[in-house]
mmCIF file with all atom_site columns, C-alpha atoms in Angstrom:
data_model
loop_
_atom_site.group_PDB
_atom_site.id
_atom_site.type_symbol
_atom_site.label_atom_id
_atom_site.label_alt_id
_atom_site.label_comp_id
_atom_site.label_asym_id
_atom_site.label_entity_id
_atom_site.label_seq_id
_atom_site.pdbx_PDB_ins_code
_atom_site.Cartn_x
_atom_site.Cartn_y
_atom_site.Cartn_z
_atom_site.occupancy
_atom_site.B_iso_or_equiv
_atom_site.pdbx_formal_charge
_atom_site.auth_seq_id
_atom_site.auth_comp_id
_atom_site.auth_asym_id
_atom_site.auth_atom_id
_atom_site.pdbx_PDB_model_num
ATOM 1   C CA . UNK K 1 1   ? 10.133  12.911  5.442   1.00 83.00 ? 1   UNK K CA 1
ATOM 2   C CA . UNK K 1 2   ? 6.999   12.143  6.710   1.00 92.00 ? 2   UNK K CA 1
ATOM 3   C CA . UNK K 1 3   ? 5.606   9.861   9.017   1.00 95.00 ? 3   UNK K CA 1
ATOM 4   C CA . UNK K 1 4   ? 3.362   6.964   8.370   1.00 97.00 ? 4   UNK K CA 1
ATOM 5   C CA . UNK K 1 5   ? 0.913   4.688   10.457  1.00 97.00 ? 5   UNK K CA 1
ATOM 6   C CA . UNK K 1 6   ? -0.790  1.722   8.856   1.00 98.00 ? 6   UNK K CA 1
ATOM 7   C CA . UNK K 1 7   ? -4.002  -0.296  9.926   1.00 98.00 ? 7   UNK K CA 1
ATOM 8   C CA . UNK K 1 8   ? -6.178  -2.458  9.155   1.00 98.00 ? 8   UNK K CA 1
ATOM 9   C CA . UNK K 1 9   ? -4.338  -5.734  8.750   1.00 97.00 ? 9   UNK K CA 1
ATOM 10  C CA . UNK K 1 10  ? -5.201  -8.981  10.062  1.00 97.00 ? 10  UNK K CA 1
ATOM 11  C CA . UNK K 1 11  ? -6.200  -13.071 9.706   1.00 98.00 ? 11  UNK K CA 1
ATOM 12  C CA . UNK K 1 12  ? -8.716  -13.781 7.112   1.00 98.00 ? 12  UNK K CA 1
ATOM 13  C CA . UNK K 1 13  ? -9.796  -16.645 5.083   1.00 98.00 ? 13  UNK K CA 1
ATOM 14  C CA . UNK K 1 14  ? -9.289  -17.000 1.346   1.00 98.00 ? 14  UNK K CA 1
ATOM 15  C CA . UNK K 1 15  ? -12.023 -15.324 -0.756  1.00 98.00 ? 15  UNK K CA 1
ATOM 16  C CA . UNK K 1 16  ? -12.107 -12.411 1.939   1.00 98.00 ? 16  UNK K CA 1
ATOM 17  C CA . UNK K 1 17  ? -11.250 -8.767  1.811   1.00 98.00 ? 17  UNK K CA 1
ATOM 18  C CA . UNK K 1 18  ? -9.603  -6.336  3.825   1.00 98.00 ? 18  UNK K CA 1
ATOM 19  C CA . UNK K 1 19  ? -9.148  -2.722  4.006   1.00 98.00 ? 19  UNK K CA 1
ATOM 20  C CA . UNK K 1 20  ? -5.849  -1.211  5.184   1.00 98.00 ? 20  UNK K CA 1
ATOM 21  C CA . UNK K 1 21  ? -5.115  2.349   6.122   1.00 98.00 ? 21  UNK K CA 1
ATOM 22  C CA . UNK K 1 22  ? -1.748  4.420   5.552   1.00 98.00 ? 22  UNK K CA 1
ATOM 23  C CA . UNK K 1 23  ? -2.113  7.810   8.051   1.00 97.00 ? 23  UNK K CA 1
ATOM 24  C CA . UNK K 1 24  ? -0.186  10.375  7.261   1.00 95.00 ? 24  UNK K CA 1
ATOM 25  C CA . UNK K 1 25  ? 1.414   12.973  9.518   1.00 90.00 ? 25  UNK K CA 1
ATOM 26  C CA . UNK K 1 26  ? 1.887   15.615  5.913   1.00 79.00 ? 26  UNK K CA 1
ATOM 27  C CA . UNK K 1 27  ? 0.685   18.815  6.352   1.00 83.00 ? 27  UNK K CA 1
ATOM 28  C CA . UNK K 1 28  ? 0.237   18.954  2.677   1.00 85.00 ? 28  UNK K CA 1
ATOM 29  C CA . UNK K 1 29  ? -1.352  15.073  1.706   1.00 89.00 ? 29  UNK K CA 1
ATOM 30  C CA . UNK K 1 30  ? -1.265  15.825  -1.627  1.00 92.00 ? 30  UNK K CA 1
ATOM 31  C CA . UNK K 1 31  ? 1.974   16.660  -1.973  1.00 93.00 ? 31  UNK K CA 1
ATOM 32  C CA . UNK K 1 32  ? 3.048   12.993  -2.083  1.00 96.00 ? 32  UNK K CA 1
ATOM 33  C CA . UNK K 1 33  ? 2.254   10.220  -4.371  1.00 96.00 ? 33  UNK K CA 1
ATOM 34  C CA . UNK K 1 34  ? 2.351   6.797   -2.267  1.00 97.00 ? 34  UNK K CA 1
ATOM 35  C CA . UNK K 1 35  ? 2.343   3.474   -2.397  1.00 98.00 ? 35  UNK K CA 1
ATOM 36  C CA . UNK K 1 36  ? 1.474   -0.550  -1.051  1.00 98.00 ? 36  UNK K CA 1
ATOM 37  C CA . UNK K 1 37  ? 4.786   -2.790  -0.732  1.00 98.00 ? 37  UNK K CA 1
ATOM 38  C CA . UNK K 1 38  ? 4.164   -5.705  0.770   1.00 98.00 ? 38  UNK K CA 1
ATOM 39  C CA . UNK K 1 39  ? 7.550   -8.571  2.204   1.00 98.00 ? 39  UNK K CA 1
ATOM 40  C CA . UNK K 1 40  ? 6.569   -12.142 2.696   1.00 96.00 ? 40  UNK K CA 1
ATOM 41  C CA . UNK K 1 41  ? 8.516   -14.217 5.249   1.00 92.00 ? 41  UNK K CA 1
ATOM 42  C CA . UNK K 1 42  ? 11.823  -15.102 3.364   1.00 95.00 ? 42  UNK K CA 1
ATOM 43  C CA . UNK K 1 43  ? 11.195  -12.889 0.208   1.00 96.00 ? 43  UNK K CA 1
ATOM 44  C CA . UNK K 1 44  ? 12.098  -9.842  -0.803  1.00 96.00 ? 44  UNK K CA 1
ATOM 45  C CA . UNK K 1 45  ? 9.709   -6.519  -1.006  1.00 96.00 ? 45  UNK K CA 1
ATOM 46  C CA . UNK K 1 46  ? 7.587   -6.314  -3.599  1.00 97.00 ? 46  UNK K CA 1
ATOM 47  C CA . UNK K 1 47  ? 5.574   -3.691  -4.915  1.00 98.00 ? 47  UNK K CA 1
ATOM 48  C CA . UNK K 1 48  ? 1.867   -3.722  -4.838  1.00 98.00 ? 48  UNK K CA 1
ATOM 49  C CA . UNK K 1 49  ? 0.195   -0.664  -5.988  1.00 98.00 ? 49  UNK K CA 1
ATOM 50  C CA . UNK K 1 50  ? 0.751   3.183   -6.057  1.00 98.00 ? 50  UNK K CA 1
ATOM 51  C CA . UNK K 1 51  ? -0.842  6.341   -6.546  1.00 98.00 ? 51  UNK K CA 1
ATOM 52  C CA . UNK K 1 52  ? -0.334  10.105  -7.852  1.00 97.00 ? 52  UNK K CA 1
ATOM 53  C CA . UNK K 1 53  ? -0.546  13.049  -5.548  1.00 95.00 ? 53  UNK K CA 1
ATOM 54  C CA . UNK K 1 54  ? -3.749  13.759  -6.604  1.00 93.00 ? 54  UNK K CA 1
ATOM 55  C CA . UNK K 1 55  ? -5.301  10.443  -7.041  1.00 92.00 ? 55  UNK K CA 1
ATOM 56  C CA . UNK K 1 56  ? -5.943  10.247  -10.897 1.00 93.00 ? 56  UNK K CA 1
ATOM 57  C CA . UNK K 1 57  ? -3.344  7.714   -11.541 1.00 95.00 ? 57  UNK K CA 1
ATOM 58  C CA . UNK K 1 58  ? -2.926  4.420   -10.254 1.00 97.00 ? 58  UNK K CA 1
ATOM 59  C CA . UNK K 1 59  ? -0.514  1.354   -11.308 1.00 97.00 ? 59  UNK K CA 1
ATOM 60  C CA . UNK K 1 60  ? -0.654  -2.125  -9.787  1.00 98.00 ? 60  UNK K CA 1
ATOM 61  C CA . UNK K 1 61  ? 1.758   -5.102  -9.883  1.00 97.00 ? 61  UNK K CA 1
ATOM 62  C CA . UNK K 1 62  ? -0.118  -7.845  -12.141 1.00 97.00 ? 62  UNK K CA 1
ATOM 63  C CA . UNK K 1 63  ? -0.425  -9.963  -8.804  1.00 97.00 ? 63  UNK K CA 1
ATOM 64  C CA . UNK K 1 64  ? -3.301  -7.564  -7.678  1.00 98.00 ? 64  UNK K CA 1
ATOM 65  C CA . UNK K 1 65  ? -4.350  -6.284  -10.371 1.00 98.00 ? 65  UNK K CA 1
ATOM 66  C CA . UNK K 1 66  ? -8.148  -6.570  -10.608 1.00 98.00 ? 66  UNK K CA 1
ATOM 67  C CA . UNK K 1 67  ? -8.205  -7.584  -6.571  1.00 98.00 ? 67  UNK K CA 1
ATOM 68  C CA . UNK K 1 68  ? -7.123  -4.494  -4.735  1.00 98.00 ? 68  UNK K CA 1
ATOM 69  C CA . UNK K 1 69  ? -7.903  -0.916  -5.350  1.00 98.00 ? 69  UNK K CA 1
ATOM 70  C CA . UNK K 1 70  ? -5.202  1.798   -4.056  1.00 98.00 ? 70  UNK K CA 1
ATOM 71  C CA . UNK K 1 71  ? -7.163  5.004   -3.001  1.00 98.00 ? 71  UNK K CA 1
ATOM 72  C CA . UNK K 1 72  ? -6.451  8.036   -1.074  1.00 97.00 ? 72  UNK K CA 1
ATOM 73  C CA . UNK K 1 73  ? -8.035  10.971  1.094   1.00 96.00 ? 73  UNK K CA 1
ATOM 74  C CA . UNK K 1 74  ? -6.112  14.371  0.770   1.00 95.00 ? 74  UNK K CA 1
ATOM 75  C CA . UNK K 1 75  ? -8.536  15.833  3.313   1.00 94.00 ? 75  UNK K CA 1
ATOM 76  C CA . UNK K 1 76  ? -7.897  12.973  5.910   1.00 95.00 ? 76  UNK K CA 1
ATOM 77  C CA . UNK K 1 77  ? -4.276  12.503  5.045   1.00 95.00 ? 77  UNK K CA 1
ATOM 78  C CA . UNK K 1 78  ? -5.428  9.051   4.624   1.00 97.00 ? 78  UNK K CA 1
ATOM 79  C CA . UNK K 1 79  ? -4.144  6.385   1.592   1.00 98.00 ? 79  UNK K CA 1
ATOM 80  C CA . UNK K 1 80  ? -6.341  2.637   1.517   1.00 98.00 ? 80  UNK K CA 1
ATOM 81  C CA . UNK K 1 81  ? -5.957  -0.591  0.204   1.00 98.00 ? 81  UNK K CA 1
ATOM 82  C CA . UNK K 1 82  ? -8.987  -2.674  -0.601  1.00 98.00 ? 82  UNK K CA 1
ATOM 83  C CA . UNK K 1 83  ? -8.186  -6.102  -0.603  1.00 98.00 ? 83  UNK K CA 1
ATOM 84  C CA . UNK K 1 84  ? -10.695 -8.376  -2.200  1.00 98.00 ? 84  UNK K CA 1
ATOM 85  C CA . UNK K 1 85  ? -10.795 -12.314 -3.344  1.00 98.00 ? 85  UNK K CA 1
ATOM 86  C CA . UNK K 1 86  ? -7.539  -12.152 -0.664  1.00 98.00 ? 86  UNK K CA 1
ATOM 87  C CA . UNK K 1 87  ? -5.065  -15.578 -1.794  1.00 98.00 ? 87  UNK K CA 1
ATOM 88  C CA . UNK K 1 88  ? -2.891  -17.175 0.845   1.00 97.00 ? 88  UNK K CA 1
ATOM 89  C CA . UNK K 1 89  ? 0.328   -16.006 -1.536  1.00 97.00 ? 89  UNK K CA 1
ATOM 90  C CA . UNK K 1 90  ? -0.975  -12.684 -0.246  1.00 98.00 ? 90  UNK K CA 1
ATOM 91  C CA . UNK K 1 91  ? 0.246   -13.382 3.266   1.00 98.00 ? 91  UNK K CA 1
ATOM 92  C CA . UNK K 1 92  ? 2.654   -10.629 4.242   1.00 98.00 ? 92  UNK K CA 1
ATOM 93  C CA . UNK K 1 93  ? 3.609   -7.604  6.012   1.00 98.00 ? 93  UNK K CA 1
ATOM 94  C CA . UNK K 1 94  ? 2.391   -4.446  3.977   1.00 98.00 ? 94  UNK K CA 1
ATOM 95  C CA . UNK K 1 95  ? 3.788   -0.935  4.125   1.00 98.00 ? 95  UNK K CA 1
ATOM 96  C CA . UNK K 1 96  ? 2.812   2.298   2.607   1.00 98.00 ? 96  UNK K CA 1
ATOM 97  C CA . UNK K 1 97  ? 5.668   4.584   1.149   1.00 97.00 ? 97  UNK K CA 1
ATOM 98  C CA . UNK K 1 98  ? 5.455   8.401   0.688   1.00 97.00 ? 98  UNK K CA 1
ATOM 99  C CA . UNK K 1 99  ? 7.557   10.903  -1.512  1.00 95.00 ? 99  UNK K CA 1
ATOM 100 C CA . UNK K 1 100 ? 7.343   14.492  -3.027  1.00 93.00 ? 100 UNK K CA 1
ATOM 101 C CA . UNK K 1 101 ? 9.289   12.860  -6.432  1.00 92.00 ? 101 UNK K CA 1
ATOM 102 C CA . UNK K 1 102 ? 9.093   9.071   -6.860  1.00 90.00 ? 102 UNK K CA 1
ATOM 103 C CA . UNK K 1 103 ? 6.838   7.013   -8.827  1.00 91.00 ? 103 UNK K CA 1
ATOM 104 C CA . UNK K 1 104 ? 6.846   3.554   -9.746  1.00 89.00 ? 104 UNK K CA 1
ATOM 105 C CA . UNK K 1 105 ? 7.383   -0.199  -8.780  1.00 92.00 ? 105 UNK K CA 1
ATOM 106 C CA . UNK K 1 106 ? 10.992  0.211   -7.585  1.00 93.00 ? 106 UNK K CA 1
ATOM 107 C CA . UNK K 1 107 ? 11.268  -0.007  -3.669  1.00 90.00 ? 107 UNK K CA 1
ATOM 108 C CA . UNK K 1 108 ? 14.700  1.956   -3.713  1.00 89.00 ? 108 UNK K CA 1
ATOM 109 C CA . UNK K 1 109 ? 14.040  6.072   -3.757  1.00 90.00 ? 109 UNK K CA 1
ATOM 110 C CA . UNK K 1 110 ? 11.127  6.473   -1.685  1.00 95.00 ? 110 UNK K CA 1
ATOM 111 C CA . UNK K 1 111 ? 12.116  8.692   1.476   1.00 93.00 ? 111 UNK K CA 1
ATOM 112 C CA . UNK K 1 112 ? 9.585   7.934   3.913   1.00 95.00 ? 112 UNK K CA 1
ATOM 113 C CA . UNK K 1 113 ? 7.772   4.474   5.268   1.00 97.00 ? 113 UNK K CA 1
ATOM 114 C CA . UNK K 1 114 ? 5.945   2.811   8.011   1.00 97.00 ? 114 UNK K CA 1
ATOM 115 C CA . UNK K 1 115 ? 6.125   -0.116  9.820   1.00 97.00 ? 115 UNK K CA 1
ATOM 116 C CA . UNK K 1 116 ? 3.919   -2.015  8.119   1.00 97.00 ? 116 UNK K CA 1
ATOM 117 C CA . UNK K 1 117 ? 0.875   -4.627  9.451   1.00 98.00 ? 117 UNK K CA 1
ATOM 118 C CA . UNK K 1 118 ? 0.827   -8.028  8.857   1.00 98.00 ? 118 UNK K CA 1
ATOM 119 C CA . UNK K 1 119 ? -1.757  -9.550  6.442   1.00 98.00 ? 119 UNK K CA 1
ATOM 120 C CA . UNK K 1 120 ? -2.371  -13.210 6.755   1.00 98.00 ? 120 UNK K CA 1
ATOM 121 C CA . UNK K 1 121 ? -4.558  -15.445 4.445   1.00 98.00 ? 121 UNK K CA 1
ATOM 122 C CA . UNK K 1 122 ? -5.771  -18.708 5.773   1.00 97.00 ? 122 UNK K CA 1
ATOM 123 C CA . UNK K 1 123 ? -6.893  -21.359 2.757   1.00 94.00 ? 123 UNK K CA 1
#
């Protein structure tokens, strides 16, 4: 397992953007393909977006797609979000996810996560 610190969440009207950051403690980055679930109050997690170990593939959940941009930094062990035209059904708690094997919109199987930082959309 590794361990993983996000950043970057916060209040923001609708229309706005946001960048969150997924730190990694990995000595080896690359090694992992990651992810963006997010969990509304009430709802279950969903997925949002994820991302090969080496960055060349990327797969979003229809909700986001065209909005947000999943992107990573091997060399500062760093994944992002980018967040634009940000909706108020956006409003949740989102958490990066990290594993040497598993790949896809399915929350069950990956091995590591963080805690997650809260995202809030005001309309």
């Amino acid at each position: 397992q590794v361990q993983l610190v996000e950043s970057g969440g916060g209040l923001v009207q609708a229309g706005g953007s946001l960048r969150l950051s997924c730190a990694t403690s990995a000595r080896s980055t690359s090694s992992y393909n990651m992810a963006w679930f997010r969990q509304a109050p009430g709802k279950e997690r969903e997925f949002v977006a994820a991302i090969t170990k080496t960055g060349v593939g990327t797969y979003y959940a229809d909700s986001v797609k065209g909005r947000f941009t999943i992107s990573r930094d091997n060399a500062k062990n760093t994944l992002y979000l980018q967040m634009n035209s940000l909706k108020p059904e956006d409003t949740a708690v989102y958490s990066c996810a990290a594993d040497l094997a598993v790949f896809g919109r399915s929350t069950s199987g990956w091995g590591s996560w963080g805690q997650g930082t809260q995202v809030t959309v005001s309309s």
